[in-house]
XYZ file of C-alpha atoms in Angstrom:
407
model
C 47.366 63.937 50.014
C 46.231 62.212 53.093
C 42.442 61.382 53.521
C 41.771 61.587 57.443
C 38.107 59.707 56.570
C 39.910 57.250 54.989
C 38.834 53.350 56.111
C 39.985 49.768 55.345
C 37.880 46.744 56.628
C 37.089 48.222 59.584
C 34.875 51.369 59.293
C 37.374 53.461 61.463
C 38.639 56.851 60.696
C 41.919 58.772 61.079
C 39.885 61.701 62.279
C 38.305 59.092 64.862
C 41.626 58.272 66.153
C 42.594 62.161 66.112
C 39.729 62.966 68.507
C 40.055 59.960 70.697
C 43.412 60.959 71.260
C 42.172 64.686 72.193
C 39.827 63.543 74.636
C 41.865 61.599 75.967
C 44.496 63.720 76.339
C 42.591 65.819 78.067
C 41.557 63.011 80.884
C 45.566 63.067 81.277
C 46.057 59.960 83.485
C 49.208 57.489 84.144
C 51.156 55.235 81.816
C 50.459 51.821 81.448
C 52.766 48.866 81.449
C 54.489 49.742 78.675
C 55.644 52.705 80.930
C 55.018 55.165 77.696
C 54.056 58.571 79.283
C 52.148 61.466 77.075
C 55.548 63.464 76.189
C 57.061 59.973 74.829
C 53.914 59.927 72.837
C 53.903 63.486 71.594
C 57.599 62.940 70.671
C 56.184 60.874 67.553
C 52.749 61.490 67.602
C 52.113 61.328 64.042
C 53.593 57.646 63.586
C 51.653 56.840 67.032
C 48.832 57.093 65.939
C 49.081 56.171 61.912
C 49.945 52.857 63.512
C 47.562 52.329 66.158
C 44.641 53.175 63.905
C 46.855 50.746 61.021
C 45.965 48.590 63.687
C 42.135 49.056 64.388
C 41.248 49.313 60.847
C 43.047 46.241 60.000
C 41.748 44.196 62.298
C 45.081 43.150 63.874
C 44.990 45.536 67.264
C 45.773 43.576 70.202
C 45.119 45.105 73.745
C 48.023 44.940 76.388
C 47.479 43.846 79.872
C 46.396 46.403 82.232
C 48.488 47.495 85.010
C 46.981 46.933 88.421
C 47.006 50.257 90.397
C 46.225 50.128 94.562
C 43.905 53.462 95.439
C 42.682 53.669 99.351
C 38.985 54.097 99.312
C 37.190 56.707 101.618
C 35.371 53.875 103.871
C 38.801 51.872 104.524
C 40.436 49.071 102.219
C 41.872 49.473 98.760
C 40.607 49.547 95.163
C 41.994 47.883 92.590
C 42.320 49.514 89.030
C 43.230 48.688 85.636
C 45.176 50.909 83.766
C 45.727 50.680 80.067
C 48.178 51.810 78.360
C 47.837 55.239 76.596
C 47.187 53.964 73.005
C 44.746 51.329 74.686
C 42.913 54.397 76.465
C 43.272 55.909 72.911
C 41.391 52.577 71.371
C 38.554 52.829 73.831
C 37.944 55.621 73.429
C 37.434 55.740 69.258
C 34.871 52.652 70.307
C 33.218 54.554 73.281
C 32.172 57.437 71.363
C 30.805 54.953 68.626
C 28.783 52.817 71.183
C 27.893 55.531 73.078
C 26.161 57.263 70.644
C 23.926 54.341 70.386
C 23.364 53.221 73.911
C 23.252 56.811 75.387
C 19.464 57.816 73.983
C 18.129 54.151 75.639
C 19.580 54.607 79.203
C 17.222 55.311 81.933
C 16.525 58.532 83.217
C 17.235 57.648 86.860
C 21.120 56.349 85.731
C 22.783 59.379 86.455
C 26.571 57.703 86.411
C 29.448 58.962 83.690
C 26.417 59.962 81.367
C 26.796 63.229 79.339
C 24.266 65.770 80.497
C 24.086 63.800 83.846
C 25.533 65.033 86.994
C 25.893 63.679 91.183
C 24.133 66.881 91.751
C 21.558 65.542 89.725
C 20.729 62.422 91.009
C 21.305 63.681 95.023
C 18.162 66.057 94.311
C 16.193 63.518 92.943
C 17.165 61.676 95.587
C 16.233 64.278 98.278
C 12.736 64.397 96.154
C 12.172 61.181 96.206
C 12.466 60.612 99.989
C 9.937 63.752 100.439
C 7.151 61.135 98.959
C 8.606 57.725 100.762
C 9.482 57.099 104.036
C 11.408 54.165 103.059
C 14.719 53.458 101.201
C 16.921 50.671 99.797
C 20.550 51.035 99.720
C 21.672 48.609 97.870
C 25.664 48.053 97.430
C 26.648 45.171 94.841
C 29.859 43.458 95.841
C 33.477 43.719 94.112
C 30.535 45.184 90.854
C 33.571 45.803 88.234
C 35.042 42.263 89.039
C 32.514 40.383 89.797
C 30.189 41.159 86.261
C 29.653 37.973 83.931
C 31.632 38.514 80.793
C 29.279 36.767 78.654
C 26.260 38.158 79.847
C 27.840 41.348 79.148
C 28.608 40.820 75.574
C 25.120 39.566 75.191
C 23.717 42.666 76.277
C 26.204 44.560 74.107
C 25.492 42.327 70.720
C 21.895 43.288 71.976
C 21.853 47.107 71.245
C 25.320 47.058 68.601
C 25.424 44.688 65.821
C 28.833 46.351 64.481
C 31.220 43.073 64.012
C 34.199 45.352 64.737
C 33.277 46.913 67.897
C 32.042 43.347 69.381
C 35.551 41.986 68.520
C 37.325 44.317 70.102
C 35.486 44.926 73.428
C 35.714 41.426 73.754
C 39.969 41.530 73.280
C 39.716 44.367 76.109
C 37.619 41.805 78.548
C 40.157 39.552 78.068
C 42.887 41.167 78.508
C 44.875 40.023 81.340
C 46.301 42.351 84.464
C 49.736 42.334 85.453
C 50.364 42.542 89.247
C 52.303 45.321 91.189
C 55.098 42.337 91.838
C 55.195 41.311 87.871
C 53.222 38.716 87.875
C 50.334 38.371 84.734
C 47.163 36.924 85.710
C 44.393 35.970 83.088
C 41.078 38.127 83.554
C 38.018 35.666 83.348
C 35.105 38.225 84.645
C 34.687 41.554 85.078
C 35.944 44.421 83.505
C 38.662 46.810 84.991
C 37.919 49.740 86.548
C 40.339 52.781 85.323
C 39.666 51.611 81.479
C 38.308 54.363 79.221
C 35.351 52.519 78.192
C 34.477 50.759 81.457
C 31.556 52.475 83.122
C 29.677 52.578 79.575
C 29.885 48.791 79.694
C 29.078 48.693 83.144
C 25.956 51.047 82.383
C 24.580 48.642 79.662
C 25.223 45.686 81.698
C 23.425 47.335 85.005
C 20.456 48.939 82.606
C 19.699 45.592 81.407
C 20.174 43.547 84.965
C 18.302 46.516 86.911
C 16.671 49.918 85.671
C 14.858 48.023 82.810
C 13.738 45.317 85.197
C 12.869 47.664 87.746
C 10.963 49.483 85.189
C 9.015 46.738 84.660
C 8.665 44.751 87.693
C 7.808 47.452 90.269
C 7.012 50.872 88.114
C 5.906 52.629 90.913
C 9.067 52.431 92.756
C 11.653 54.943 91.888
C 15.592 55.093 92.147
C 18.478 56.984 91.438
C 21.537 55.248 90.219
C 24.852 55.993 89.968
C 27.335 53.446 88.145
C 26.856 50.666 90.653
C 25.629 52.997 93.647
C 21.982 52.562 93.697
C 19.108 54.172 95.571
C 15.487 52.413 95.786
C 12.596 53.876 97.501
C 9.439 52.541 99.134
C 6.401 53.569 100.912
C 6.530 51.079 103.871
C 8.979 48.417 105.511
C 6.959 45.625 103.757
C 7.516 47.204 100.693
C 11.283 47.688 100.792
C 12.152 43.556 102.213
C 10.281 42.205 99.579
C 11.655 44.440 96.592
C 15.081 43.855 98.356
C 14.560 40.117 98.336
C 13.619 40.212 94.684
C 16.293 42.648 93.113
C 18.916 40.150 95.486
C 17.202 37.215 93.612
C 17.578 39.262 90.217
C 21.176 40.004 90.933
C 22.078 36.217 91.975
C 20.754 35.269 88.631
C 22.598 37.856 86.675
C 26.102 36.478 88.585
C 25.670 39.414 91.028
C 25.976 39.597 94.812
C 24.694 42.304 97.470
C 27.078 43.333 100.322
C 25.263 41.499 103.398
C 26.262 44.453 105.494
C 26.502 47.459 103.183
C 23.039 46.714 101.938
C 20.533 47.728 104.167
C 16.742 49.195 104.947
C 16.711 52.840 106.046
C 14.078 54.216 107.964
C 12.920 57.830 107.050
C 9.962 58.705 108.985
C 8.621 55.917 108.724
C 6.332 54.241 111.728
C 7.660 50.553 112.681
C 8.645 48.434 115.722
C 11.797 46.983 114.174
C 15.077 49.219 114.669
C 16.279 50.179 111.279
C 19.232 52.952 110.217
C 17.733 56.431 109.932
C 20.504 57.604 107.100
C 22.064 56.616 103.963
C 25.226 57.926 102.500
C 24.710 58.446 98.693
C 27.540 59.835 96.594
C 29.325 61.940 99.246
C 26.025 63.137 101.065
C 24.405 61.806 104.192
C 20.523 62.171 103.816
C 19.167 61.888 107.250
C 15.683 62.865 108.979
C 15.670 66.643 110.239
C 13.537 68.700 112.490
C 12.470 71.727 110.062
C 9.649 74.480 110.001
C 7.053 74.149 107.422
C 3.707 76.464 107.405
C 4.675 77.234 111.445
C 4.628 73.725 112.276
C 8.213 71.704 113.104
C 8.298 68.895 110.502
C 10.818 66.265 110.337
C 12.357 66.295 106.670
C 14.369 64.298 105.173
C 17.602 66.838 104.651
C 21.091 66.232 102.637
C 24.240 66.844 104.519
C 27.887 66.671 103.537
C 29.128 63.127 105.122
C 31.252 62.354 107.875
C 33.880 60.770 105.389
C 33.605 63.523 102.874
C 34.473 65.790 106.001
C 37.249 63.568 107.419
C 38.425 63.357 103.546
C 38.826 66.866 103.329
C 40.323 67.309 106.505
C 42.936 65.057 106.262
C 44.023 66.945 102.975
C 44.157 69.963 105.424
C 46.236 68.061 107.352
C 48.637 65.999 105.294
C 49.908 69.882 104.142
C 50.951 71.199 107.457
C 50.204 74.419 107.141
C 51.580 75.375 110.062
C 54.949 74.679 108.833
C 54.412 76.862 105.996
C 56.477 80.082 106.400
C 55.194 81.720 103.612
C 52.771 84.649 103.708
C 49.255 84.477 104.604
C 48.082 85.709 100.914
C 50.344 82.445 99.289
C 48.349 79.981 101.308
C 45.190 81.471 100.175
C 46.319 81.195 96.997
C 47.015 77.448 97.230
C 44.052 76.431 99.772
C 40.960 78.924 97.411
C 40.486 76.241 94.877
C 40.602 73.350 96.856
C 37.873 75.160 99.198
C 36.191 76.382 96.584
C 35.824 72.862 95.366
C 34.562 71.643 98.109
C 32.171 74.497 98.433
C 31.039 73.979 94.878
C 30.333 70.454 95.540
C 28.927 69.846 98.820
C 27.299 73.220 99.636
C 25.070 72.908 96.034
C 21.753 72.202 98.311
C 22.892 73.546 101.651
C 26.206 75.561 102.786
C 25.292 75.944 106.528
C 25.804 72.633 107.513
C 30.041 72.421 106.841
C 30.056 75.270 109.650
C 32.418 72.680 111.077
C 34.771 72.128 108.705
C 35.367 75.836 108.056
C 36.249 76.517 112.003
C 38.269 73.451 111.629
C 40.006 74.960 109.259
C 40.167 78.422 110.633
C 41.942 76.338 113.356
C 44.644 75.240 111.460
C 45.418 78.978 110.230
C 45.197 80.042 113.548
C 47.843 77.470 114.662
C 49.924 78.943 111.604
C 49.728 82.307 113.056
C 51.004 80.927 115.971
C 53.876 79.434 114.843
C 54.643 82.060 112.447
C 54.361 84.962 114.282
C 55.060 83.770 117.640
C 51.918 84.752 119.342
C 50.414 83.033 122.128
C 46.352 82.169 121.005
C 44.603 85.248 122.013
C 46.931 87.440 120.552
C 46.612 84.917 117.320
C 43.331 85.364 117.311
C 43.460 89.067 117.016
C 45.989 88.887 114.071
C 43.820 86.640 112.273
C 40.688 88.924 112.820
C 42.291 91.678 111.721
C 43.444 90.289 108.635
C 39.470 89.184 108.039
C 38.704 92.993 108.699
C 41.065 94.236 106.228
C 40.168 91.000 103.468
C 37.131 89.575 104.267
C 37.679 87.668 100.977
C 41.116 86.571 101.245
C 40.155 83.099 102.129
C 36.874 81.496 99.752
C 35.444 80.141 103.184
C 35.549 83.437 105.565
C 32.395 84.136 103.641
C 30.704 81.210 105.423
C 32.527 81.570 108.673
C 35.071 84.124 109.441
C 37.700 83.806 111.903
């Protein structure tokens, strides 16, 4: 009979591995450098994974490199990830859910990144709270973060909050693991830790909690923030306030091995009175929160509001526009088919707080169905336009975003 609890020297479990490899599953994700996709692994899934957890309870698991991956980043340039191999991801993931069960109830209630029960819809309201009762804000941006964090500070802080022998030997073969280039070539990894690795933003949320929201905590308790991963939000009550906390979390961060962007980090002015010029807006996890004339109790207040941002917009857009629609000569019911969920995503996401503010986006879109029309029916635009309103007069649901704006 086979006994799924059973251990060796390592305290792990064959029902530890089992679930890893569920949750992981689930993630989906690429192959690694040893090019093994999920259906290779599903072929012999039973042997798979009897070896790999051979492995981890023995003692003798080794890591492979990860294989650097090239993604273009929303504000211009490229980030670098790691990817692991699938029975690497598989690894993490059996220590993850170990750590994390110990780390999780010690976090700080203002870390809002890759934390169960935590959402970015979360930590934008707080946000959006927060600058209600300051006028000031820090947006702080840490340069090259995943790269760029001290390995043995890191392992100090996780020795710190888990004494288990077996997880500290292994996250420490995962830091060390070296990357192997996009041309072949295998460099040696001597800080940071990859980003695209299973457990990678838990380690990045112990080493941050230690570095900032505990010192925070402690050093200026009456200032609060929102944090998410390595995005972080601090706000002040005046522009004396926010340059000397700035100077002092920079001065924190240098001694931790840490570095602020010298242009991405900045001072934002709210509503704040001052003679200096500072930015009126921050972008904070896909949101632009910006000063905004409102009516409160009859009188015009200016608020500070949360809008979708300019390269959230232009992201979405250039979806729109990388499918040529246009060019589609299918019927008008397929495409709603195809564009409802991403819409709806969108909607879900950035219309949470406030829907009436991606009027734009939605006639920019109802532009690029109207060109369709065009070039599908062969109508000049008026005559487009009619089609098109007729179709909203017979479906006004057809498409998820004619219930915000309609053709």
């Amino acid at each position: 009979m086979i006994d799924y609890y059973e251990t060796k020297s390592q305290p792990i479990t064959r029902v530890m591995v089992w679930q890893a490899y569920k949750q992981v599953k689930a993630n989906r994700g690429s192959a690694g450098i040893d090019q093994m996709s999920w259906a290779d692994l599903d072929k012999k899934l039973s042997t798979q994974l009897y070896m790999l957890w051979n492995r981890l309870t023995s003692g003798s698991y080794f890591p492979q490199p990860v294989k650097e991956v090239a993604i273009e980043k929303k504000s211009g340039g490229m980030r670098m990830l790691g990817i692991p191999t699938i029975l690497d991801r598989i690894a993490q993931e059996v220590v993850k859910t170990h750590l994390e069960r110990i780390v999780e109830p010690q976090f700080h209630n203002s870390s809002f990144g890759y934390r169960p029960g935590k959402s970015c819809h979360q930590a934008v309201k707080q946000a959006e709270q927060n600058s209600f009762r300051h006028n000031w804000v820090i947006d702080l941006d840490i340069k090259s973060f995943f790269d760029t964090i001290d390995q043995k500070l890191l392992m100090k802080t996780v020795q710190h909050y888990c004494k288990d022998e077996w997880v500290l030997m292994y996250v420490e073969r995962w830091l060390r693991a070296g990357i192997v280039k996009k041309d072949g070539r295998y460099i040696d990894r001597v800080t940071g830790t990859p980003q695209g690795g299973v457990i990678s933003p838990l380690l990045a949320n112990m080493f941050l909690h230690v570095v900032f929201d505990k010192w925070i905590e402690k050093e200026f308790p009456n200032k609060p923030f929102e944090r998410y991963a390595d995005d972080i939000i601090v706000h002040c009550k005046t522009d004396k306030q926010a340059k000397f906390v700035l100077s002092q979390i920079r001065r924190r961060f240098k001694q931790c091995g840490l570095e602020l962007h010298p242009v991405k980090t900045k001072i934002i002015n709210f509503r704040g009175i001052t003679k200096e010029k500072y930015t009126q807006s921050f972008d904070f996890l896909g949101f632009t929160f910006r000063p905004y004339w409102c009516k409160s109790g009859g009188k015009l207040q200016l608020m500070p509001t949360t809008f979708m941002s300019a390269k959230s917009k232009s992201s979405v857009l250039e979806k729109f526009t990388s499918m040529q629609l246009h060019k589609w000569r299918k019927p008008i019911e397929t495409i709603a088919a195809t564009l409802n969920p991403i819409i709806t995503g969108v909607v879900n996401y950035y219309g949470k707080f406030w829907k009436e503010h991606m009027r734009s986006l939605w006639m920019q879109l109802n532009e690029r169905l109207l060109k369709w029309v065009r070039w599908e029916k062969g109508l000049y635009r008026k005559s487009a336009l009619r089609w098109l309103k007729k179709k909203y007069a017979e479906s006004p649901r057809l498409f998820r975003h004619w219930q915000l704006v309609h053709p």
